[in-house]
Tab-separated table of C-alpha atoms in Angstrom:
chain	number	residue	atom	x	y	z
A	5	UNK	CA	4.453	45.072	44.397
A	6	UNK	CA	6.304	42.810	42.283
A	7	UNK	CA	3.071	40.721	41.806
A	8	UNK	CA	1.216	43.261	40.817
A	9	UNK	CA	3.459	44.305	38.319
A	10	UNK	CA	3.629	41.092	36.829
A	11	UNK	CA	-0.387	40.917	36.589
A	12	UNK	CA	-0.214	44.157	34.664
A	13	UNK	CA	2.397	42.958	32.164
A	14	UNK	CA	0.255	39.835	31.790
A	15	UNK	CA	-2.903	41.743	31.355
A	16	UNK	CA	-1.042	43.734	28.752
A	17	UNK	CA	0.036	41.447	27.282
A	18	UNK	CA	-2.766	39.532	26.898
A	19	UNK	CA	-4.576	42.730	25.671
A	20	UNK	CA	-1.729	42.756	22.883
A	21	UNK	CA	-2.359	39.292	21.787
A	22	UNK	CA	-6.276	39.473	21.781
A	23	UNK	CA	-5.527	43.257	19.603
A	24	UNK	CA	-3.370	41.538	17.764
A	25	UNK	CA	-5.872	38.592	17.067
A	26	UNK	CA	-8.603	40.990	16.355
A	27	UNK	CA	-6.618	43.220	13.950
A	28	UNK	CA	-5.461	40.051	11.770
A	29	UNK	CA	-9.092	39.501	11.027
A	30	UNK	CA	-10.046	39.644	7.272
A	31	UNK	CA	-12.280	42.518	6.361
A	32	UNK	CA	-13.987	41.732	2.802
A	33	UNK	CA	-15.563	44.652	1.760
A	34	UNK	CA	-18.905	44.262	-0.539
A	35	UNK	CA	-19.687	47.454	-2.885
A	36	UNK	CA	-23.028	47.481	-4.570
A	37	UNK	CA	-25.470	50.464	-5.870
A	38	UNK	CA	-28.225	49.350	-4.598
A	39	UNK	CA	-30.486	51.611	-2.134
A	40	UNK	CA	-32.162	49.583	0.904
A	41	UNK	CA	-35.388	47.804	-0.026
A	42	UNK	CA	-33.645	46.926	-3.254
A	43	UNK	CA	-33.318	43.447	-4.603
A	44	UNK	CA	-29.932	44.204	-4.433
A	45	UNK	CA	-29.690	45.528	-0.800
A	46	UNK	CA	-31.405	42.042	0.385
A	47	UNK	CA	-29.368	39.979	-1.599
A	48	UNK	CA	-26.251	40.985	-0.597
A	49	UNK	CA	-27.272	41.584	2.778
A	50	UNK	CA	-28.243	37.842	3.057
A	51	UNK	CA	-25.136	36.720	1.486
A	52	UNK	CA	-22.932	38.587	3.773
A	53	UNK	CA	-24.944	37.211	6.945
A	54	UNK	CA	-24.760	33.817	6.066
A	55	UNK	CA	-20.963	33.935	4.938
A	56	UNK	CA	-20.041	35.549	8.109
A	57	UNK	CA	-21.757	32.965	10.008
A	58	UNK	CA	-19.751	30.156	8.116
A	59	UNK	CA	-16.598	32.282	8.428
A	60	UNK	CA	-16.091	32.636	12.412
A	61	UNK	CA	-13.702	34.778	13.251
A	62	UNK	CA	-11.280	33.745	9.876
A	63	UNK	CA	-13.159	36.700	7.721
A	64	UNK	CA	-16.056	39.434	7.862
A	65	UNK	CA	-18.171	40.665	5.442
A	66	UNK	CA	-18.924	44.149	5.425
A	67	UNK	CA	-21.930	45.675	3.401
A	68	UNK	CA	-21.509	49.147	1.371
A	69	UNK	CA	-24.859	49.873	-0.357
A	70	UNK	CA	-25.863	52.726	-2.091
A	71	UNK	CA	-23.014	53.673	-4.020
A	72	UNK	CA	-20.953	54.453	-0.615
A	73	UNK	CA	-17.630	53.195	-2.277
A	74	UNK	CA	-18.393	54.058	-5.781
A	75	UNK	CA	-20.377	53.861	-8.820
A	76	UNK	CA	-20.899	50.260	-10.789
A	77	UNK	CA	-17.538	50.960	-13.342
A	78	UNK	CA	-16.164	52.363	-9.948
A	79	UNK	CA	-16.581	49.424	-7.934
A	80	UNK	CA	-15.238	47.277	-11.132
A	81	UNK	CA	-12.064	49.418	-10.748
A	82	UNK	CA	-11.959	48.273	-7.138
A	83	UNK	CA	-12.002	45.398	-7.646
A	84	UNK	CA	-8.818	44.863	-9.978
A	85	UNK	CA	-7.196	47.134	-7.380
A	86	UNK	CA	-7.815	45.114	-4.593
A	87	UNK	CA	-9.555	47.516	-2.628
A	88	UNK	CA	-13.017	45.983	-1.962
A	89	UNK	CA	-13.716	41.730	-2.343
A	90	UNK	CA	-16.945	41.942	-4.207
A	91	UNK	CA	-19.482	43.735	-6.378
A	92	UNK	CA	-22.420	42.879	-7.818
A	93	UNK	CA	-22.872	44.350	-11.694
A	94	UNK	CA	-25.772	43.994	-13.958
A	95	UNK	CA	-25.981	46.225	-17.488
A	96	UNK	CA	-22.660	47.312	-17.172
A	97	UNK	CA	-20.855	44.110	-17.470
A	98	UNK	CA	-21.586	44.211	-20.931
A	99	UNK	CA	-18.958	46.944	-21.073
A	100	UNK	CA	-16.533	44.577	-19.897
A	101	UNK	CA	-17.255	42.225	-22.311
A	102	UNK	CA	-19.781	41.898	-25.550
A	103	UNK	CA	-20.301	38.257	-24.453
A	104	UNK	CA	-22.830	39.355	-21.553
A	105	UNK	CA	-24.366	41.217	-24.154
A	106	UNK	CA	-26.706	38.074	-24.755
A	107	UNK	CA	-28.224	39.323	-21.872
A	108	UNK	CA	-28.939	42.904	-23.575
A	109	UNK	CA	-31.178	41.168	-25.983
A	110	UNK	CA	-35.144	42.006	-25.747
A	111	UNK	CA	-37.045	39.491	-24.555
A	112	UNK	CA	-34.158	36.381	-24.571
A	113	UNK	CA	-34.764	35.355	-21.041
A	114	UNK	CA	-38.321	34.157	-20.777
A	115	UNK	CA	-38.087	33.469	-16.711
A	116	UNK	CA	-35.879	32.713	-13.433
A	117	UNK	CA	-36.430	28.409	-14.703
A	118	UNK	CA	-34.477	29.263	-18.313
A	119	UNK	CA	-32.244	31.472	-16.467
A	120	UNK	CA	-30.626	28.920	-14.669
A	121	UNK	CA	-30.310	26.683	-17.631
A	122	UNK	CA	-28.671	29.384	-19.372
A	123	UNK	CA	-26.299	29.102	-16.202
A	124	UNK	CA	-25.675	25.595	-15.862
A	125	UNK	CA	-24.636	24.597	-19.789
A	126	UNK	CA	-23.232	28.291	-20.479
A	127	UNK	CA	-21.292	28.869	-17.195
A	128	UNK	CA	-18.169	28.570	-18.096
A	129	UNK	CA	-18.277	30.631	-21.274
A	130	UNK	CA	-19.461	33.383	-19.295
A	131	UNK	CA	-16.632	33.213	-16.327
A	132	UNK	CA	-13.981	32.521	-19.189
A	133	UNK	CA	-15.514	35.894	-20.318
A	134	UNK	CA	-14.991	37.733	-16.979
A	135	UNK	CA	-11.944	35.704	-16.142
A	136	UNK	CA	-10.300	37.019	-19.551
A	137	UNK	CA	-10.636	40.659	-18.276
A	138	UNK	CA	-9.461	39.751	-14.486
A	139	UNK	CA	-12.510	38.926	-12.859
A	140	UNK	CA	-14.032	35.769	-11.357
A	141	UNK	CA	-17.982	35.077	-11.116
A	142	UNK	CA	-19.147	33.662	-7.856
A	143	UNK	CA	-22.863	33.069	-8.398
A	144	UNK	CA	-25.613	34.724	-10.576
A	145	UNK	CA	-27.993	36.822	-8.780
A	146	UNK	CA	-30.443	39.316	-10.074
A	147	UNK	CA	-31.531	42.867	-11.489
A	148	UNK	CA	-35.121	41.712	-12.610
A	149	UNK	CA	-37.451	42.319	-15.439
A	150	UNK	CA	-37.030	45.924	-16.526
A	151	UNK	CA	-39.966	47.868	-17.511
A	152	UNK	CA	-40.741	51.619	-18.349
A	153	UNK	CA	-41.537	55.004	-16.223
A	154	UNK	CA	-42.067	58.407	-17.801
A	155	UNK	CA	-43.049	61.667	-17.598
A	156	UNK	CA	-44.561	62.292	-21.142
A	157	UNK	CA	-47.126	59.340	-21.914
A	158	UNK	CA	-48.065	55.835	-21.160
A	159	UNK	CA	-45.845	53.548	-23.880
A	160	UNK	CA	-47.866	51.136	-25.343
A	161	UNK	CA	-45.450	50.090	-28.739
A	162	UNK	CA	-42.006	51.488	-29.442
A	163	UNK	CA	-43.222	53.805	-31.505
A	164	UNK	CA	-44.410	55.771	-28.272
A	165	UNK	CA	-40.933	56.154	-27.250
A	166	UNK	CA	-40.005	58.688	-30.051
A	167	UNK	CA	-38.339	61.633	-28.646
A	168	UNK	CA	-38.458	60.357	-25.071
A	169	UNK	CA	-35.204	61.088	-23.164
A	170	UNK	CA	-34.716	58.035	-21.099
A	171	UNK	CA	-31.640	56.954	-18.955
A	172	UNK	CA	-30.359	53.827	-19.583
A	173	UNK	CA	-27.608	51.771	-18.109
A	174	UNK	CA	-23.757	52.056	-19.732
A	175	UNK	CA	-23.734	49.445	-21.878
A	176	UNK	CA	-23.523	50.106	-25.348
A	177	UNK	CA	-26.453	47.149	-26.510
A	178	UNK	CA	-29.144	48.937	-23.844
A	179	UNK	CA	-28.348	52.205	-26.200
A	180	UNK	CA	-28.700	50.566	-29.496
A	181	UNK	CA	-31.785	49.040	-28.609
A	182	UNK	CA	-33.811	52.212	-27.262
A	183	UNK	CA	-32.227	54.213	-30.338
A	184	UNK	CA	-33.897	51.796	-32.682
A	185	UNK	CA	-37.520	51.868	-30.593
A	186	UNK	CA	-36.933	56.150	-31.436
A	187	UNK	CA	-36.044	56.805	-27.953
A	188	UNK	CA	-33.208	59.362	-26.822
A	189	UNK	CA	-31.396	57.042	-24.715
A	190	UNK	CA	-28.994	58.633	-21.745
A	191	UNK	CA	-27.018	56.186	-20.275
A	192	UNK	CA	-26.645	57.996	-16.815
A	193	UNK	CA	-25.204	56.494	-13.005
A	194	UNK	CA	-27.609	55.027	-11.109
A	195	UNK	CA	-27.689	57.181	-8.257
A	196	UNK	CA	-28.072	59.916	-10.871
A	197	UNK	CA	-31.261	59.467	-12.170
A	198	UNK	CA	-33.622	60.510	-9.355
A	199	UNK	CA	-31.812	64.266	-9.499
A	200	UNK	CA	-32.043	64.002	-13.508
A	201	UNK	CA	-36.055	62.887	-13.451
A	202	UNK	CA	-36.854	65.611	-10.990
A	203	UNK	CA	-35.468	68.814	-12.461
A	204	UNK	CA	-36.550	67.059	-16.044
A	205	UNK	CA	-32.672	66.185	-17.303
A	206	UNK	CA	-34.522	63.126	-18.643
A	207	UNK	CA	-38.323	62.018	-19.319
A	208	UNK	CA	-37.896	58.320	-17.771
A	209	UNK	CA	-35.821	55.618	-17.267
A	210	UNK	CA	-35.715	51.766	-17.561
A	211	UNK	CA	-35.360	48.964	-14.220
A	212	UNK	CA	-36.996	46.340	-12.310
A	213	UNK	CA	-39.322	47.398	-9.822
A	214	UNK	CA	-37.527	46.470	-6.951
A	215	UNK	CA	-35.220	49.550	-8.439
A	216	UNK	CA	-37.864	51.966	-9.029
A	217	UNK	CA	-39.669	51.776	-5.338
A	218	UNK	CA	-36.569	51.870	-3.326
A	219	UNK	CA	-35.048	54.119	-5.407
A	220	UNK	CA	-38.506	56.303	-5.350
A	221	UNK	CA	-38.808	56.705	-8.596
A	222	UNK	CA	-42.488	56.667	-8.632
A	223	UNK	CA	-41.982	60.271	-6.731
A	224	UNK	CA	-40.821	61.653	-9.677
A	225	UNK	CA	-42.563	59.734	-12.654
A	226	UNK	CA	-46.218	59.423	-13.583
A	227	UNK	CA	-46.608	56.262	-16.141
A	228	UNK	CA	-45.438	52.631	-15.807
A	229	UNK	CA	-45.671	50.767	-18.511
A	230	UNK	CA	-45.159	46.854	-17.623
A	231	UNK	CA	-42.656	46.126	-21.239
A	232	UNK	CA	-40.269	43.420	-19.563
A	233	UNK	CA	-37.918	43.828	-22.623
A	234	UNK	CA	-34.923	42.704	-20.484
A	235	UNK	CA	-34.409	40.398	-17.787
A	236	UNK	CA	-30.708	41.301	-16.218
A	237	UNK	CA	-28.535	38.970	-13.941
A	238	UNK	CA	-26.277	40.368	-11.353
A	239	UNK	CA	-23.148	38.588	-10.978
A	240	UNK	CA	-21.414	37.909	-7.370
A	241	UNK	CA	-17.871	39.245	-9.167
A	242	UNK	CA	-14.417	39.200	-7.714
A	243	UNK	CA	-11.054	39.943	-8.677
A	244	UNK	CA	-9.845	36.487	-9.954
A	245	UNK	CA	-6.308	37.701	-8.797
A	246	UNK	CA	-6.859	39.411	-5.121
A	247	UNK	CA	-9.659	36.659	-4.689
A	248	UNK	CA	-7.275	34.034	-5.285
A	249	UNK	CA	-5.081	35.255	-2.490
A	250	UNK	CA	-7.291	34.122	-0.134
A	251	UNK	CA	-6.858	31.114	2.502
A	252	UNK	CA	-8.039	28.325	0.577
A	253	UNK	CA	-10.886	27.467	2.989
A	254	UNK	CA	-11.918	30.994	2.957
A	255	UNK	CA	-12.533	31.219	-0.904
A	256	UNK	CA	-14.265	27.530	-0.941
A	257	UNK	CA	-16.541	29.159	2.377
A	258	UNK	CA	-17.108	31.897	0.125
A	259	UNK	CA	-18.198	30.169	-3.075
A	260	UNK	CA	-20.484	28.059	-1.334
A	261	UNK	CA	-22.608	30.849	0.176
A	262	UNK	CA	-22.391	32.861	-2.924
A	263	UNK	CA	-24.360	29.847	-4.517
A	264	UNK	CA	-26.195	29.091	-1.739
A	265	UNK	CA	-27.724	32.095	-1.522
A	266	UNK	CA	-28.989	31.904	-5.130
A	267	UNK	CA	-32.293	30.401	-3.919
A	268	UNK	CA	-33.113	33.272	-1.623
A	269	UNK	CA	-32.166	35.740	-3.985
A	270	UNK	CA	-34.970	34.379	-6.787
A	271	UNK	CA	-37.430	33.366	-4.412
A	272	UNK	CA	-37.606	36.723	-2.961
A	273	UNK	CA	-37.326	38.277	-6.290
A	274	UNK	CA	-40.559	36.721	-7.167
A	275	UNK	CA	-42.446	37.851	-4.401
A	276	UNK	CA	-41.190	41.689	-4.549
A	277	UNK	CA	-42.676	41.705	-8.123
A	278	UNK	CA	-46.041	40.991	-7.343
A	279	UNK	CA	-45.417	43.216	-4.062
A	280	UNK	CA	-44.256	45.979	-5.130
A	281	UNK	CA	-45.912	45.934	-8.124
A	282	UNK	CA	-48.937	47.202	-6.241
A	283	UNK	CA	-47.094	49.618	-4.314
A	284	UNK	CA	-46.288	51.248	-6.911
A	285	UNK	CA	-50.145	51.495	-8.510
A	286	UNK	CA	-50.949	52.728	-4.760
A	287	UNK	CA	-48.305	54.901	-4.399
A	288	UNK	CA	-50.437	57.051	-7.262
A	289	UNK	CA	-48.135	56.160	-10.445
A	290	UNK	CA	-50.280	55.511	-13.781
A	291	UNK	CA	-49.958	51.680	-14.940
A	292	UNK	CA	-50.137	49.820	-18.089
A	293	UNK	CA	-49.229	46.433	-20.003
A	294	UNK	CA	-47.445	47.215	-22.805
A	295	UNK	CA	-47.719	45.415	-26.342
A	296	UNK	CA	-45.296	42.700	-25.561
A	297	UNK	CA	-45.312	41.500	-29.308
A	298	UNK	CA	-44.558	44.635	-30.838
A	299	UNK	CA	-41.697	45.108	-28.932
A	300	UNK	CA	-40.276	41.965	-29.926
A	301	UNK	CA	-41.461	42.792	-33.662
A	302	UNK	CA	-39.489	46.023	-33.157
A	303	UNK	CA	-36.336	43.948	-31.503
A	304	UNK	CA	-34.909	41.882	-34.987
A	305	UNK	CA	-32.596	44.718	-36.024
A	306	UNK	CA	-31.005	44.674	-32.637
A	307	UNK	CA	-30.523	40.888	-32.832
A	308	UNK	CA	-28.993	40.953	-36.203
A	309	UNK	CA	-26.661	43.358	-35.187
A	310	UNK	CA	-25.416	41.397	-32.109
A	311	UNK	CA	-24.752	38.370	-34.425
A	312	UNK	CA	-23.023	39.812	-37.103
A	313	UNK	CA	-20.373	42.203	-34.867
A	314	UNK	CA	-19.663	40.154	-31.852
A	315	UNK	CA	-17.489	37.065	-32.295
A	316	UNK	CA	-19.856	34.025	-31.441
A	317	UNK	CA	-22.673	36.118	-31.311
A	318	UNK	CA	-25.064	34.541	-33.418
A	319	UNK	CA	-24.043	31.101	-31.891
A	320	UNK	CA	-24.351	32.973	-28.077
A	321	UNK	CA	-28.062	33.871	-29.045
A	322	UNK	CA	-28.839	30.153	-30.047
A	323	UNK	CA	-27.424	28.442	-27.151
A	324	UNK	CA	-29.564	30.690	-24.924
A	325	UNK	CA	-32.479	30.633	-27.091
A	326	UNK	CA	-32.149	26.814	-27.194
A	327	UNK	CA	-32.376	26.980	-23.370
A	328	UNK	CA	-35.590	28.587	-23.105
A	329	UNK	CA	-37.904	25.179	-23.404
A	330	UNK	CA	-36.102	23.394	-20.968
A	331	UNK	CA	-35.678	20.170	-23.168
């Protein structure tokens, strides 16, 4: 009897320790808005496999898509509050600060190559921008080329946007910029904007098209017009104070996948474009190229603006434009 009781007390034990183990385990949580089949969903999805196979049993990445904890200036909340690890912004970090607003300017970015230019010589100016407001940038990922979808008309020049009511991201520099094509601009949540383009809240609304076909916007819209007036990068963003509390080895394991994955993340980018691109013509929506150049005509004001009210604006703009040959 006596044996037996000791084999119990072991096995509990031993089921206590193993709990114990188990419940010590780091949960990092990962917030994003994006809906699966989304550039977003895939990216993060990658980066969370390949840092939990790195991580063992020190840490585990856990995936919330979709908005599930929170809208993007939700998520940024969490973040400072410690109650997720990671989000991945676009528009709205230029909300946080007016030096992403480079970004917000039509037609800067010419492709993924000047991109990561832009990255390399202007990184730290960028995460001394986030880390100034308590954040931390990890790696730069990606929104995508934004382009056009409507209810009213196909939009050839800005001029065809008069009257339009299209959602737009929060960030003040997306608003200015439709405002001065003559559009109605309503910055709106993204998981908003199907609802508002169905019962006809809005007329249209502006993203990449990884965006529009897993968001299934082309169920509710019946032009496209292919405009590319802004190329957005999502950021890989932590709290630079809750991330820093980390195990050391954890945050390096982190970092390294974060950039690691950076490769996947473009490279699949570039294939969903020309993908999904004809998806979308299939799917029945109404498709047509835009007037790039009058667009950019149309753009000046915009870039005048940035230049003159943001400190080191005009010098931001120059340092990315001088990027964009590569020499």
């Amino acid at each position: 009897m006596k044996s037996i009781i000791k084999v119990l007390a072991f096995s509990t034990a031993l089921a206590a320790m193993v709990s114990a183990a188990h419940a010590e385990k780091l949960i990092l949580k990962f917030g994003h808005v994006g809906k699966p089949g989304s550039l977003f969903a895939a990216s993060v999805d990658e980066f969370a496999k390949r840092a939990n196979e790195a991580l063992g049993d020190k840490a585990e990445v856990q995936v919330f898509g979709s908005s599930q904890l929170g809208k993007d200036k939700e998520l940024l909340q969490k973040l400072k509050l410690g109650q997720i690890t990671f989000s991945l912004p676009s528009s709205v970090m230029s909300s946080v600060s007016d030096t992403f607003g480079v970004f917000e300017m039509p037609y800067i970015i010419k492709d993924r190559d000047h991109m990561k230019r832009v990255q390399a010589s202007m990184g730290d100016t960028f995460q001394a921008a986030a880390k100034a407001k308590g954040y931390r940038i990890l790696s730069y990922y990606e929104n995508g080329f934004r382009h056009i979808t409507n209810n009213t008309k196909p939009i050839d020049k800005p001029e065809d946007l008069a009257g339009i009511k299209l959602r737009t991201p929060k960030g003040s520099w997306r608003v200015k910029m439709f405002k001065l094509y003559g559009a109605n601009p309503t910055p709106m949540a993204f998981s908003d904007v199907f609802t508002a383009l169905k019962t006809g809240v809005i007329d249209g609304q502006e993203n990449p098209y990884a965006q529009i076909w897993s968001a299934k916007f082309q169920e509710v819209q019946k032009y496209l017009s292919i405009t590319g007036h802004v190329y957005t990068p999502a950021y890989v963003l932590v709290s630079d104070e809750h991330f820093g509390k980390l195990p050391d080895d954890v945050q390096k394991t982190l970092m390294d996948v974060a950039a690691d994955t950076q490769g996947f993340v473009y490279e699949t980018a570039a294939s969903l474009e020309t993908e999904l691109l004809e998806n979308l013509k299939n799917g029945g929506i109404t498709v047509n190229t835009a007037d790039k150049a009058a667009f950019i005509e149309a753009s000046k004001p915009i870039y005048d603006e940035f230049s003159s009210s943001v400190e080191g604006g005009k010098e931001l703009i120059e340092k990315v434009q001088a990027e964009a040959s590569g020499s």
